[in-house]
mmCIF file with all atom_site columns, C-alpha atoms in Angstrom:
data_model
loop_
_atom_site.group_PDB
_atom_site.id
_atom_site.type_symbol
_atom_site.label_atom_id
_atom_site.label_alt_id
_atom_site.label_comp_id
_atom_site.label_asym_id
_atom_site.label_entity_id
_atom_site.label_seq_id
_atom_site.pdbx_PDB_ins_code
_atom_site.Cartn_x
_atom_site.Cartn_y
_atom_site.Cartn_z
_atom_site.occupancy
_atom_site.B_iso_or_equiv
_atom_site.pdbx_formal_charge
_atom_site.auth_seq_id
_atom_site.auth_comp_id
_atom_site.auth_asym_id
_atom_site.auth_atom_id
_atom_site.pdbx_PDB_model_num
ATOM 1   C CA . MET A 1 1   ? 43.402 -17.466 22.173  1.00 0.00 ? 1   MET A CA 1
ATOM 2   C CA . ARG A 1 2   ? 41.316 -16.562 18.901  1.00 0.00 ? 2   ARG A CA 1
ATOM 3   C CA . TYR A 1 3   ? 44.525 -15.852 17.079  1.00 0.00 ? 3   TYR A CA 1
ATOM 4   C CA . LEU A 1 4   ? 45.957 -19.335 18.056  1.00 0.00 ? 4   LEU A CA 1
ATOM 5   C CA . TYR A 1 5   ? 42.559 -20.738 17.190  1.00 0.00 ? 5   TYR A CA 1
ATOM 6   C CA . SER A 1 6   ? 42.683 -19.118 13.749  1.00 0.00 ? 6   SER A CA 1
ATOM 7   C CA . VAL A 1 7   ? 46.200 -20.355 13.101  1.00 0.00 ? 7   VAL A CA 1
ATOM 8   C CA . ILE A 1 8   ? 45.412 -23.940 14.082  1.00 0.00 ? 8   ILE A CA 1
ATOM 9   C CA . PHE A 1 9   ? 42.367 -24.018 12.119  1.00 0.00 ? 9   PHE A CA 1
ATOM 10  C CA . GLY A 1 10  ? 43.976 -22.596 9.004   1.00 0.00 ? 10  GLY A CA 1
ATOM 11  C CA . ALA A 1 11  ? 46.702 -25.039 9.131   1.00 0.00 ? 11  ALA A CA 1
ATOM 12  C CA . PHE A 1 12  ? 43.961 -27.979 9.664   1.00 0.00 ? 12  PHE A CA 1
ATOM 13  C CA . LEU A 1 13  ? 42.400 -26.757 6.432   1.00 0.00 ? 13  LEU A CA 1
ATOM 14  C CA . GLY A 1 14  ? 45.738 -26.487 4.616   1.00 0.00 ? 14  GLY A CA 1
ATOM 15  C CA . PHE A 1 15  ? 46.658 -30.038 5.571   1.00 0.00 ? 15  PHE A CA 1
ATOM 16  C CA . THR A 1 16  ? 43.068 -31.540 4.816   1.00 0.00 ? 16  THR A CA 1
ATOM 17  C CA . SER A 1 17  ? 42.802 -29.813 1.453   1.00 0.00 ? 17  SER A CA 1
ATOM 18  C CA . THR A 1 18  ? 46.477 -30.896 0.720   1.00 0.00 ? 18  THR A CA 1
ATOM 19  C CA . ILE A 1 19  ? 45.813 -34.593 1.292   1.00 0.00 ? 19  ILE A CA 1
ATOM 20  C CA . LEU A 1 20  ? 42.408 -34.298 -0.335  1.00 0.00 ? 20  LEU A CA 1
ATOM 21  C CA . HIS A 1 21  ? 43.149 -32.591 -3.602  1.00 0.00 ? 21  HIS A CA 1
ATOM 22  C CA . ASN A 1 22  ? 45.009 -35.498 -5.224  1.00 0.00 ? 22  ASN A CA 1
ATOM 23  C CA . ALA A 1 23  ? 42.773 -38.101 -3.709  1.00 0.00 ? 23  ALA A CA 1
ATOM 24  C CA . TRP A 1 24  ? 39.574 -38.662 -6.058  1.00 0.00 ? 24  TRP A CA 1
ATOM 25  C CA . GLN A 1 25  ? 40.428 -36.744 -9.102  1.00 0.00 ? 25  GLN A CA 1
ATOM 26  C CA . PRO A 1 26  ? 38.684 -34.484 -9.952  1.00 0.00 ? 26  PRO A CA 1
ATOM 27  C CA . PHE A 1 27  ? 36.086 -34.608 -7.016  1.00 0.00 ? 27  PHE A CA 1
ATOM 28  C CA . GLY A 1 28  ? 38.920 -34.303 -4.360  1.00 0.00 ? 28  GLY A CA 1
ATOM 29  C CA . PHE A 1 29  ? 40.175 -31.238 -5.982  1.00 0.00 ? 29  PHE A CA 1
ATOM 30  C CA . LEU A 1 30  ? 36.819 -29.555 -6.079  1.00 0.00 ? 30  LEU A CA 1
ATOM 31  C CA . LEU A 1 31  ? 36.042 -30.652 -2.446  1.00 0.00 ? 31  LEU A CA 1
ATOM 32  C CA . SER A 1 32  ? 39.264 -29.297 -1.132  1.00 0.00 ? 32  SER A CA 1
ATOM 33  C CA . LEU A 1 33  ? 38.475 -25.796 -2.795  1.00 0.00 ? 33  LEU A CA 1
ATOM 34  C CA . ILE A 1 34  ? 35.072 -25.869 -1.219  1.00 0.00 ? 34  ILE A CA 1
ATOM 35  C CA . PHE A 1 35  ? 36.614 -26.749 2.156   1.00 0.00 ? 35  PHE A CA 1
ATOM 36  C CA . ILE A 1 36  ? 38.968 -23.985 1.833   1.00 0.00 ? 36  ILE A CA 1
ATOM 37  C CA . PHE A 1 37  ? 36.201 -21.547 0.996   1.00 0.00 ? 37  PHE A CA 1
ATOM 38  C CA . LEU A 1 38  ? 33.690 -22.720 3.624   1.00 0.00 ? 38  LEU A CA 1
ATOM 39  C CA . GLY A 1 39  ? 36.291 -23.094 6.238   1.00 0.00 ? 39  GLY A CA 1
ATOM 40  C CA . VAL A 1 40  ? 37.579 -19.684 6.238   1.00 0.00 ? 40  VAL A CA 1
ATOM 41  C CA . ARG A 1 41  ? 34.194 -18.157 6.007   1.00 0.00 ? 41  ARG A CA 1
ATOM 42  C CA . LEU A 1 42  ? 32.918 -20.141 8.967   1.00 0.00 ? 42  LEU A CA 1
ATOM 43  C CA . LEU A 1 43  ? 35.893 -18.828 10.859  1.00 0.00 ? 43  LEU A CA 1
ATOM 44  C CA . GLY A 1 44  ? 34.971 -15.278 9.877   1.00 0.00 ? 44  GLY A CA 1
ATOM 45  C CA . ILE A 1 45  ? 31.443 -15.910 11.045  1.00 0.00 ? 45  ILE A CA 1
ATOM 46  C CA . LYS A 1 46  ? 32.449 -17.478 14.243  1.00 0.00 ? 46  LYS A CA 1
ATOM 47  C CA . PHE A 1 47  ? 34.760 -14.710 15.184  1.00 0.00 ? 47  PHE A CA 1
ATOM 48  C CA . TYR A 1 48  ? 33.199 -11.775 13.319  1.00 0.00 ? 48  TYR A CA 1
ATOM 49  C CA . TYR A 1 49  ? 36.390 -9.896  12.331  1.00 0.00 ? 49  TYR A CA 1
ATOM 50  C CA . ARG A 1 50  ? 38.111 -10.159 9.183   1.00 0.00 ? 50  ARG A CA 1
ATOM 51  C CA . LYS A 1 51  ? 41.571 -10.416 10.671  1.00 0.00 ? 51  LYS A CA 1
ATOM 52  C CA . TYR A 1 52  ? 40.946 -13.834 12.006  1.00 0.00 ? 52  TYR A CA 1
ATOM 53  C CA . LYS A 1 53  ? 40.044 -14.907 8.301   1.00 0.00 ? 53  LYS A CA 1
ATOM 54  C CA . VAL A 1 54  ? 43.285 -13.490 7.170   1.00 0.00 ? 54  VAL A CA 1
ATOM 55  C CA . ILE A 1 55  ? 45.352 -15.171 9.691   1.00 0.00 ? 55  ILE A CA 1
ATOM 56  C CA . ALA A 1 56  ? 43.615 -18.629 9.041   1.00 0.00 ? 56  ALA A CA 1
ATOM 57  C CA . ALA A 1 57  ? 44.298 -17.854 5.211   1.00 0.00 ? 57  ALA A CA 1
ATOM 58  C CA . ILE A 1 58  ? 48.063 -17.165 6.136   1.00 0.00 ? 58  ILE A CA 1
ATOM 59  C CA . GLY A 1 59  ? 48.018 -20.485 8.069   1.00 0.00 ? 59  GLY A CA 1
ATOM 60  C CA . TRP A 1 60  ? 46.790 -22.329 5.337   1.00 0.00 ? 60  TRP A CA 1
ATOM 61  C CA . LEU A 1 61  ? 49.074 -20.828 2.775   1.00 0.00 ? 61  LEU A CA 1
ATOM 62  C CA . LEU A 1 62  ? 52.115 -21.672 5.163   1.00 0.00 ? 62  LEU A CA 1
ATOM 63  C CA . VAL A 1 63  ? 51.131 -25.493 5.257   1.00 0.00 ? 63  VAL A CA 1
ATOM 64  C CA . VAL A 1 64  ? 50.328 -25.607 1.528   1.00 0.00 ? 64  VAL A CA 1
ATOM 65  C CA . LEU A 1 65  ? 53.651 -24.014 0.704   1.00 0.00 ? 65  LEU A CA 1
ATOM 66  C CA . ARG A 1 66  ? 55.464 -26.269 2.939   1.00 0.00 ? 66  ARG A CA 1
ATOM 67  C CA . ALA A 1 67  ? 53.700 -29.178 1.460   1.00 0.00 ? 67  ALA A CA 1
ATOM 68  C CA . GLY A 1 68  ? 54.978 -28.017 -2.009  1.00 0.00 ? 68  GLY A CA 1
ATOM 69  C CA . THR A 1 69  ? 58.508 -28.279 -1.270  1.00 0.00 ? 69  THR A CA 1
ATOM 70  C CA . PRO A 1 70  ? 60.645 -31.352 -0.962  1.00 0.00 ? 70  PRO A CA 1
ATOM 71  C CA . GLY A 1 71  ? 61.217 -32.671 2.410   1.00 0.00 ? 71  GLY A CA 1
ATOM 72  C CA . LEU A 1 72  ? 64.159 -34.402 3.925   1.00 0.00 ? 72  LEU A CA 1
ATOM 73  C CA . GLY A 1 73  ? 63.421 -37.705 2.131   1.00 0.00 ? 73  GLY A CA 1
ATOM 74  C CA . ASP A 1 74  ? 62.440 -35.678 -1.116  1.00 0.00 ? 74  ASP A CA 1
ATOM 75  C CA . GLU A 1 75  ? 58.888 -36.352 -0.404  1.00 0.00 ? 75  GLU A CA 1
ATOM 76  C CA . LEU A 1 76  ? 56.149 -33.945 -1.977  1.00 0.00 ? 76  LEU A CA 1
ATOM 77  C CA . LEU A 1 77  ? 52.456 -33.778 -0.908  1.00 0.00 ? 77  LEU A CA 1
ATOM 78  C CA . ILE A 1 78  ? 51.564 -31.348 -3.718  1.00 0.00 ? 78  ILE A CA 1
ATOM 79  C CA . TYR A 1 79  ? 53.216 -32.484 -7.077  1.00 0.00 ? 79  TYR A CA 1
ATOM 80  C CA . GLY A 1 80  ? 53.965 -30.534 -9.872  1.00 0.00 ? 80  GLY A CA 1
ATOM 81  C CA . ASN A 1 81  ? 51.212 -32.072 -12.092 1.00 0.00 ? 81  ASN A CA 1
ATOM 82  C CA . THR A 1 82  ? 48.162 -30.356 -13.509 1.00 0.00 ? 82  THR A CA 1
ATOM 83  C CA . TYR A 1 83  ? 46.055 -30.975 -10.212 1.00 0.00 ? 83  TYR A CA 1
ATOM 84  C CA . GLY A 1 84  ? 48.946 -29.682 -8.102  1.00 0.00 ? 84  GLY A CA 1
ATOM 85  C CA . ASN A 1 85  ? 49.482 -26.541 -9.970  1.00 0.00 ? 85  ASN A CA 1
ATOM 86  C CA . GLN A 1 86  ? 45.762 -25.826 -10.064 1.00 0.00 ? 86  GLN A CA 1
ATOM 87  C CA . PHE A 1 87  ? 45.575 -26.524 -6.339  1.00 0.00 ? 87  PHE A CA 1
ATOM 88  C CA . LEU A 1 88  ? 48.050 -23.852 -5.583  1.00 0.00 ? 88  LEU A CA 1
ATOM 89  C CA . LEU A 1 89  ? 46.550 -21.213 -7.954  1.00 0.00 ? 89  LEU A CA 1
ATOM 90  C CA . PHE A 1 90  ? 42.779 -21.706 -7.120  1.00 0.00 ? 90  PHE A CA 1
ATOM 91  C CA . GLY A 1 91  ? 43.343 -22.744 -3.584  1.00 0.00 ? 91  GLY A CA 1
ATOM 92  C CA . PHE A 1 92  ? 45.180 -19.183 -3.063  1.00 0.00 ? 92  PHE A CA 1
ATOM 93  C CA . VAL A 1 93  ? 42.117 -17.466 -5.194  1.00 0.00 ? 93  VAL A CA 1
ATOM 94  C CA . THR A 1 94  ? 39.672 -19.332 -3.082  1.00 0.00 ? 94  THR A CA 1
ATOM 95  C CA . ALA A 1 95  ? 41.160 -18.378 0.237   1.00 0.00 ? 95  ALA A CA 1
ATOM 96  C CA . PHE A 1 96  ? 41.490 -14.828 -0.945  1.00 0.00 ? 96  PHE A CA 1
ATOM 97  C CA . LEU A 1 97  ? 37.987 -14.672 -2.109  1.00 0.00 ? 97  LEU A CA 1
ATOM 98  C CA . ALA A 1 98  ? 36.566 -16.163 1.206   1.00 0.00 ? 98  ALA A CA 1
ATOM 99  C CA . VAL A 1 99  ? 38.594 -13.452 3.028   1.00 0.00 ? 99  VAL A CA 1
ATOM 100 C CA . ILE A 1 100 ? 37.510 -10.447 1.036   1.00 0.00 ? 100 ILE A CA 1
ATOM 101 C CA . THR A 1 101 ? 33.663 -11.625 0.897   1.00 0.00 ? 101 THR A CA 1
ATOM 102 C CA . PRO A 1 102 ? 31.689 -9.395  3.202   1.00 0.00 ? 102 PRO A CA 1
ATOM 103 C CA . ARG A 1 103 ? 29.870 -11.179 5.972   1.00 0.00 ? 103 ARG A CA 1
ATOM 104 C CA . SER A 1 104 ? 26.204 -11.804 6.127   1.00 0.00 ? 104 SER A CA 1
ATOM 105 C CA . THR A 1 105 ? 24.390 -9.264  8.347   1.00 0.00 ? 105 THR A CA 1
ATOM 106 C CA . ASN A 1 106 ? 21.296 -11.305 8.944   1.00 0.00 ? 106 ASN A CA 1
ATOM 107 C CA . SER A 1 107 ? 23.196 -14.538 9.810   1.00 0.00 ? 107 SER A CA 1
ATOM 108 C CA . ASN A 1 108 ? 22.203 -16.091 13.391  1.00 0.00 ? 108 ASN A CA 1
ATOM 109 C CA . PHE A 1 109 ? 25.147 -18.597 13.026  1.00 0.00 ? 109 PHE A CA 1
ATOM 110 C CA . ALA A 1 110 ? 27.714 -16.555 15.167  1.00 0.00 ? 110 ALA A CA 1
ATOM 111 C CA . ARG A 1 111 ? 25.281 -16.662 18.195  1.00 0.00 ? 111 ARG A CA 1
ATOM 112 C CA . ARG A 1 112 ? 25.375 -20.244 18.223  1.00 0.00 ? 112 ARG A CA 1
ATOM 113 C CA . ASN A 1 113 ? 28.410 -22.304 19.270  1.00 0.00 ? 113 ASN A CA 1
ATOM 114 C CA . TYR A 1 114 ? 28.868 -24.424 16.152  1.00 0.00 ? 114 TYR A CA 1
ATOM 115 C CA . LEU A 1 115 ? 32.577 -24.225 15.807  1.00 0.00 ? 115 LEU A CA 1
#
């Protein structure tokens, strides 16, 4: 069940960051990067193991890559402009940093049911 929750949460992060990155430039772009980092980190705090953060990052990556390719009606959610290219690059770097960042040992967050 935790695997499924991680994939769904990563896909939700991918969808919200994809919609937000082009909304209010440059604030939406920065907010989407912050949401990616905090979302993956909070999932790692909640489930304690790094494998769930990796699964969430893969779910995010799958949604973002699909949003960057043309659909049936030639629609794109991530354009090939400056913000779109930076979102793909910095979003991947942010997700990678969120996965490899070690968890806090003195956090009491995981014992509470916030997520």
